[in-house]
Structure formats: C-alpha cells, structure tokens
Amino acid sequence: MAKKNFYAVKKGKTTGIFRTWEECRASVAGYPGAEYKGFATSAEAQAYLAGETQDAPAENTPDSCKRFPRAARQAEAADLAALVEPLPPGALVAYVDGSFDVKSGRYSFGCVFLPPSGEVVRESGSGDNPESAALRNVTGEMLGAMFAVKWCEANGYTALRIYYDYMGIEMWAVGGWRAKTDLTRKYANFMREHGKRLDISFQKVAAHTGDPYNEEADRLAKAALTGPKGIPPIAVNTGYVHPPQSTSGP
C-alpha cells in the first residue's frame, strides 16, 4: 500500500489538505460528522475534496490555457513548492511539456531528464496523426509523459518523478479525472500498467514562472514542431547527455 503523504479534510474545524496525520487529527478530533481521508498524492487529495473522480476540462485545451495573470501563477508556484514530496532514492526526474501548431496540425513534446549522476538529457518528438491532433497540445503532454516512462525503464531506473504543468498528466494517471476519449483512456491505462513495476510520482509546476527545466521542456516542445517528425529512439546510457558546464579558475 502506498504511503499516505496527504490528508484531505472535507468537514472539520479546518478544511483543506494537510501533510501530516497530526495536523489532520487536530482538525477533525471532536468535530461532529468529520469527513477526511489520506492519499498518496496531492492530486488524489484534491480530487477527493472536489468530489472524488471528476470530469476533466475540455481535453482539446490549447496552449493558451496555461496563460494566467503573473501574480496568480506565482501564487500557485509558491503553493506547489510547499507540497513537494521527498524524492525516492535514485529516482529519475523528468520535466515534460507539450505544444501544438494549428497551421500544420502537428503536436509535439519536450522532455528534460535529470539522472541522479548530474547529467541533463534532452529529448523531443512530434507527430501529425489527425485523430491525435484533435487534442492539440494535450496529446504532446501525454506523449512526453509516456516517453519519460519508457526512457526511465530502458535505462534501468525503478522510480520516476514527472514534473508537468498540465494537470491532466497526473489526474488521468491516478484516476482523479475521468478519461473521456480513446487517447486519454490509452494514456491512463498505460500509466497504470507501467506503474505496477515502476514507482511513478508526479509534481505540478506552475507554467511560465521561471522554473528553468520547465521552461526548457517548453522550448524543446516548440522547436520540435518545425523539426523532423516522429518519436526518437530511446538512448540507453549514452546519447543526448550534456554534463553540467564547468568553470575554469583564473
């Protein structure tokens, strides 16, 4: 059973999401008809407060859905930073993002991998299948997350933390949103099946708030819209590896 890292209180002295059982207990102890539950991820806790499994927003949401007032994005970033779960030992970190070009009908993804050894691995890909293009940038977001899972497994990692800025990446995977199309159902099934042998966790990043790797994944996705079409082969232990820049002394 997954460890409970988030406690959601629907009815209590104070409602909301708490990170420890002690905080949750203080909110519900002695409160008549208290309603609360523990979860492994923040998305599951949020879904519970919203009414268990909920419908997703329109699944063909364009990139512009990420453009909120700067103050709101900064506030979201601060809230999300407070909810970051500890990274499993030896886990691979992957930042993923997607994009879409209306004129060409192409969708794309960008991935930035951060192995524990300190390298930075950059990958991207794109496609133009008309059925997949119906979900615009969402298709790219899902492809990026799925590519990250395959890359992680091919390179021998047993734990993966996916950083994303589109909520569906986590919510469909954990069942917080109903997958209403063939594509989102395929994505949800893929993540559930691979989650049986891989420790997959998620962390939302507020879009366009200066996170360097989120911004880089976004740039990779946009650049892939005009590059060669297709999904790149997965490099095992070599290829696309860029060690951190070193500085020489005087």
CSV table of C-alpha atoms in Angstrom, one decimal:
chain,number,residue,atom,x,y,z
A,1,MET,CA,0.0,0.0,0.0
A,2,ALA,CA,1.3,3.4,-0.9
A,3,LYS,CA,2.3,5.7,1.9
A,4,LYS,CA,-0.2,8.4,2.8
A,5,ASN,CA,1.5,11.8,2.3
A,6,PHE,CA,-1.6,14.0,2.1
A,7,TYR,CA,-4.7,14.2,4.3
A,8,ALA,CA,-7.8,15.8,2.9
A,9,VAL,CA,-10.4,17.2,5.3
A,10,LYS,CA,-13.9,17.8,3.8
A,11,LYS,CA,-15.6,18.6,7.1
A,12,GLY,CA,-13.7,19.6,10.2
A,13,LYS,CA,-12.5,22.5,12.3
A,14,THR,CA,-10.3,23.5,9.3
A,15,THR,CA,-10.8,22.0,5.8
A,16,GLY,CA,-8.2,21.5,3.2
A,17,ILE,CA,-5.1,19.3,2.6
A,18,PHE,CA,-2.6,18.6,5.3
A,19,ARG,CA,0.8,17.0,5.1
A,20,THR,CA,0.8,15.2,8.4
A,21,TRP,CA,-1.6,13.0,10.3
A,22,GLU,CA,-1.1,15.1,13.4
A,23,GLU,CA,-2.4,18.2,11.6
A,24,CYS,CA,-5.3,16.3,10.2
A,25,ARG,CA,-6.2,14.8,13.6
A,26,ALA,CA,-6.2,18.3,15.2
A,27,SER,CA,-8.7,19.4,12.5
A,28,VAL,CA,-11.1,16.5,12.9
A,29,ALA,CA,-10.8,15.4,16.5
A,30,GLY,CA,-14.1,16.1,18.3
A,31,TYR,CA,-15.8,17.6,15.2
A,32,PRO,CA,-19.3,16.1,14.7
A,33,GLY,CA,-19.6,14.3,11.3
A,34,ALA,CA,-16.0,14.9,10.3
A,35,GLU,CA,-15.0,13.7,6.8
A,36,TYR,CA,-11.4,13.1,5.9
A,37,LYS,CA,-9.2,10.7,4.1
A,38,GLY,CA,-5.5,10.0,3.4
A,39,PHE,CA,-3.9,9.8,0.0
A,40,ALA,CA,-0.5,9.0,-1.6
A,41,THR,CA,-0.6,12.0,-4.0
A,42,SER,CA,-1.8,15.6,-3.8
A,43,ALA,CA,-3.9,15.1,-7.0
A,44,GLU,CA,-5.9,12.3,-5.3
A,45,ALA,CA,-6.5,14.5,-2.3
A,46,GLN,CA,-7.6,17.4,-4.5
A,47,ALA,CA,-9.9,15.1,-6.4
A,48,TYR,CA,-11.5,13.9,-3.1
A,49,LEU,CA,-12.1,17.5,-2.0
A,50,ALA,CA,-13.6,18.3,-5.4
A,51,GLY,CA,-16.0,15.3,-5.2
A,52,GLU,CA,-14.0,12.1,-5.9
A,53,THR,CA,-13.4,11.3,-9.6
A,54,GLN,CA,-14.3,14.4,-11.6
A,55,ASP,CA,-14.7,15.3,-15.2
A,56,ALA,CA,-11.6,16.9,-16.8
A,57,PRO,CA,-11.8,20.3,-18.5
A,58,ALA,CA,-12.2,20.1,-22.3
A,59,GLU,CA,-9.5,17.7,-23.5
A,60,ASN,CA,-8.5,19.8,-26.6
A,61,THR,CA,-7.4,22.7,-24.4
A,62,PRO,CA,-4.9,24.9,-26.4
A,63,ASP,CA,-1.6,26.2,-25.0
A,64,SER,CA,-3.3,29.4,-24.0
A,65,CYS,CA,-4.9,27.6,-21.1
A,66,LYS,CA,-1.6,28.0,-19.3
A,67,ARG,CA,-1.6,31.8,-19.5
A,68,PHE,CA,-2.9,33.2,-16.3
A,69,PRO,CA,-2.1,36.5,-14.7
A,70,ARG,CA,1.5,36.5,-13.4
A,71,ALA,CA,0.5,37.1,-9.8
A,72,ALA,CA,-1.8,34.1,-9.9
A,73,ARG,CA,1.0,31.9,-11.4
A,74,GLN,CA,3.5,33.0,-8.8
A,75,ALA,CA,1.0,32.3,-6.0
A,76,GLU,CA,0.4,28.8,-7.5
A,77,ALA,CA,4.1,28.2,-7.7
A,78,ALA,CA,4.5,29.0,-4.0
A,79,ASP,CA,1.7,26.7,-3.0
A,80,LEU,CA,3.0,23.9,-5.1
A,81,ALA,CA,6.5,24.3,-3.7
A,82,ALA,CA,5.2,23.6,-0.3
A,83,LEU,CA,3.7,20.3,-1.4
A,84,VAL,CA,6.8,18.7,-3.0
A,85,GLU,CA,7.1,15.1,-1.8
A,86,PRO,CA,10.6,13.8,-0.9
A,87,LEU,CA,12.3,12.2,-4.0
A,88,PRO,CA,12.8,8.4,-3.8
A,89,PRO,CA,16.5,7.5,-3.6
A,90,GLY,CA,18.0,7.0,-7.0
A,91,ALA,CA,14.9,8.3,-8.8
A,92,LEU,CA,15.0,9.8,-12.3
A,93,VAL,CA,13.5,13.3,-12.6
A,94,ALA,CA,11.8,14.2,-15.8
A,95,TYR,CA,10.3,17.5,-16.8
A,96,VAL,CA,7.7,17.2,-19.7
A,97,ASP,CA,5.7,19.6,-21.8
A,98,GLY,CA,3.7,19.7,-25.0
A,99,SER,CA,2.8,22.0,-27.8
A,100,PHE,CA,0.7,22.3,-30.9
A,101,ASP,CA,0.8,24.2,-34.2
A,102,VAL,CA,-2.7,25.0,-35.6
A,103,LYS,CA,-1.5,25.6,-39.2
A,104,SER,CA,0.5,22.4,-39.6
A,105,GLY,CA,-1.7,20.3,-37.3
A,106,ARG,CA,1.4,19.0,-35.5
A,107,TYR,CA,1.7,18.2,-31.8
A,108,SER,CA,4.9,17.8,-30.0
A,109,PHE,CA,6.6,17.1,-26.7
A,110,GLY,CA,9.8,18.0,-24.9
A,111,CYS,CA,11.5,16.1,-22.1
A,112,VAL,CA,14.3,17.1,-19.8
A,113,PHE,CA,15.8,14.2,-17.8
A,114,LEU,CA,17.8,14.8,-14.7
A,115,PRO,CA,19.5,11.5,-13.6
A,116,PRO,CA,21.0,11.3,-10.1
A,117,SER,CA,24.5,11.4,-11.6
A,118,GLY,CA,24.0,15.1,-12.6
A,119,GLU,CA,23.8,14.9,-16.4
A,120,VAL,CA,21.0,16.6,-18.3
A,121,VAL,CA,19.3,14.6,-21.1
A,122,ARG,CA,17.1,16.4,-23.6
A,123,GLU,CA,14.6,14.7,-25.9
A,124,SER,CA,11.7,15.8,-28.1
A,125,GLY,CA,9.4,14.4,-30.8
A,126,SER,CA,6.3,15.3,-32.8
A,127,GLY,CA,3.5,13.8,-34.9
A,128,ASP,CA,0.5,14.8,-37.0
A,129,ASN,CA,-1.9,12.0,-36.8
A,130,PRO,CA,-5.3,13.7,-37.4
A,131,GLU,CA,-7.1,11.8,-34.6
A,132,SER,CA,-4.3,12.5,-32.1
A,133,ALA,CA,-4.1,16.2,-33.2
A,134,ALA,CA,-7.7,16.7,-32.1
A,135,LEU,CA,-6.4,17.0,-28.5
A,136,ARG,CA,-3.9,19.6,-29.7
A,137,ASN,CA,-1.1,20.2,-27.1
A,138,VAL,CA,-2.7,17.7,-24.7
A,139,THR,CA,-1.5,14.9,-27.0
A,140,GLY,CA,2.0,16.3,-26.8
A,141,GLU,CA,1.8,16.4,-23.0
A,142,MET,CA,0.7,12.8,-22.8
A,143,LEU,CA,3.4,11.6,-25.3
A,144,GLY,CA,6.0,13.4,-23.2
A,145,ALA,CA,5.0,11.6,-20.0
A,146,MET,CA,4.8,8.2,-21.7
A,147,PHE,CA,8.2,8.8,-23.4
A,148,ALA,CA,9.6,9.6,-19.9
A,149,VAL,CA,8.3,6.3,-18.5
A,150,LYS,CA,9.8,4.3,-21.4
A,151,TRP,CA,13.1,6.2,-21.1
A,152,CYS,CA,13.2,5.5,-17.4
A,153,GLU,CA,12.6,1.8,-17.8
A,154,ALA,CA,15.0,1.4,-20.7
A,155,ASN,CA,17.8,3.0,-18.6
A,156,GLY,CA,17.2,0.7,-15.6
A,157,TYR,CA,15.6,3.2,-13.1
A,158,THR,CA,12.9,1.9,-10.7
A,159,ALA,CA,11.5,5.3,-9.7
A,160,LEU,CA,10.4,8.3,-11.7
A,161,ARG,CA,9.2,11.8,-10.7
A,162,ILE,CA,7.4,13.6,-13.5
A,163,TYR,CA,7.2,17.4,-13.3
A,164,TYR,CA,4.4,18.8,-15.5
A,165,ASP,CA,2.4,21.9,-15.9
A,166,TYR,CA,-0.8,20.4,-17.4
A,167,MET,CA,-2.9,18.8,-14.6
A,168,GLY,CA,-4.3,16.0,-16.8
A,169,ILE,CA,-0.8,14.3,-16.8
A,170,GLU,CA,-1.3,13.4,-13.2
A,171,MET,CA,-5.1,13.4,-12.8
A,172,TRP,CA,-5.8,10.9,-15.6
A,173,ALA,CA,-2.9,8.6,-14.4
A,174,VAL,CA,-4.2,8.5,-10.8
A,175,GLY,CA,-7.9,8.4,-11.7
A,176,GLY,CA,-8.7,11.9,-10.5
A,177,TRP,CA,-10.2,12.9,-13.8
A,178,ARG,CA,-12.5,10.7,-16.0
A,179,ALA,CA,-10.7,9.8,-19.3
A,180,LYS,CA,-13.5,10.5,-21.8
A,181,THR,CA,-11.7,9.9,-25.1
A,182,ASP,CA,-9.8,6.9,-26.6
A,183,LEU,CA,-6.5,8.8,-26.3
A,184,THR,CA,-6.8,9.8,-22.7
A,185,ARG,CA,-8.0,6.3,-21.8
A,186,LYS,CA,-5.0,4.8,-23.6
A,187,TYR,CA,-2.8,7.2,-21.6
A,188,ALA,CA,-4.4,6.4,-18.3
A,189,ASN,CA,-4.1,2.6,-18.9
A,190,PHE,CA,-0.5,3.0,-20.0
A,191,MET,CA,0.4,4.8,-16.8
A,192,ARG,CA,-1.5,2.4,-14.6
A,193,GLU,CA,0.2,-0.7,-16.2
A,194,HIS,CA,3.7,0.7,-16.0
A,195,GLY,CA,3.0,1.9,-12.5
A,196,LYS,CA,2.8,-1.7,-11.4
A,197,ARG,CA,6.5,-2.1,-11.9
A,198,LEU,CA,7.8,1.4,-11.7
A,199,ASP,CA,7.4,3.9,-8.8
A,200,ILE,CA,5.9,6.9,-10.7
A,201,SER,CA,5.2,10.1,-8.8
A,202,PHE,CA,4.0,13.5,-10.1
A,203,GLN,CA,4.7,17.1,-9.2
A,204,LYS,CA,2.9,20.0,-10.8
A,205,VAL,CA,4.9,23.1,-11.8
A,206,ALA,CA,3.2,26.4,-12.4
A,207,ALA,CA,3.7,27.2,-16.0
A,208,HIS,CA,5.8,30.2,-17.1
A,209,THR,CA,7.1,31.1,-13.6
A,210,GLY,CA,10.8,30.7,-14.3
A,211,ASP,CA,11.4,27.1,-13.5
A,212,PRO,CA,14.5,26.6,-15.8
A,213,TYR,CA,13.8,22.9,-16.6
A,214,ASN,CA,10.0,23.5,-17.2
A,215,GLU,CA,10.9,26.4,-19.5
A,216,GLU,CA,13.5,24.2,-21.3
A,217,ALA,CA,10.9,21.4,-21.8
A,218,ASP,CA,8.6,24.1,-23.3
A,219,ARG,CA,11.3,25.3,-25.7
A,220,LEU,CA,12.1,21.8,-26.8
A,221,ALA,CA,8.4,21.1,-27.5
A,222,LYS,CA,8.0,24.2,-29.5
A,223,ALA,CA,11.2,23.6,-31.5
A,224,ALA,CA,10.1,20.0,-32.3
A,225,LEU,CA,7.1,21.5,-34.2
A,226,THR,CA,9.4,22.5,-37.0
A,227,GLY,CA,11.9,19.6,-36.8
A,228,PRO,CA,11.7,16.1,-38.2
A,229,LYS,CA,8.5,14.3,-37.4
A,230,GLY,CA,8.5,11.2,-35.2
A,231,ILE,CA,9.4,9.8,-31.8
A,232,PRO,CA,13.2,9.5,-31.3
A,233,PRO,CA,14.7,6.1,-30.4
A,234,ILE,CA,15.5,5.8,-26.7
A,235,ALA,CA,19.2,6.2,-25.9
A,236,VAL,CA,20.4,3.8,-23.3
A,237,ASN,CA,23.1,5.2,-21.0
A,238,THR,CA,24.5,7.3,-23.9
A,239,GLY,CA,23.5,10.0,-26.3
A,240,TYR,CA,21.9,13.4,-25.7
A,241,VAL,CA,23.9,13.7,-22.5
A,242,HIS,CA,25.2,17.1,-21.6
A,243,PRO,CA,27.2,17.2,-18.3
A,244,PRO,CA,26.9,20.4,-16.3
A,245,GLN,CA,29.1,23.2,-17.6
A,246,SER,CA,32.3,23.5,-15.6
A,247,THR,CA,34.1,26.8,-15.0
A,248,SER,CA,37.9,27.1,-15.0
A,249,GLY,CA,39.8,29.0,-12.4
A,250,PRO,CA,41.7,32.2,-13.1
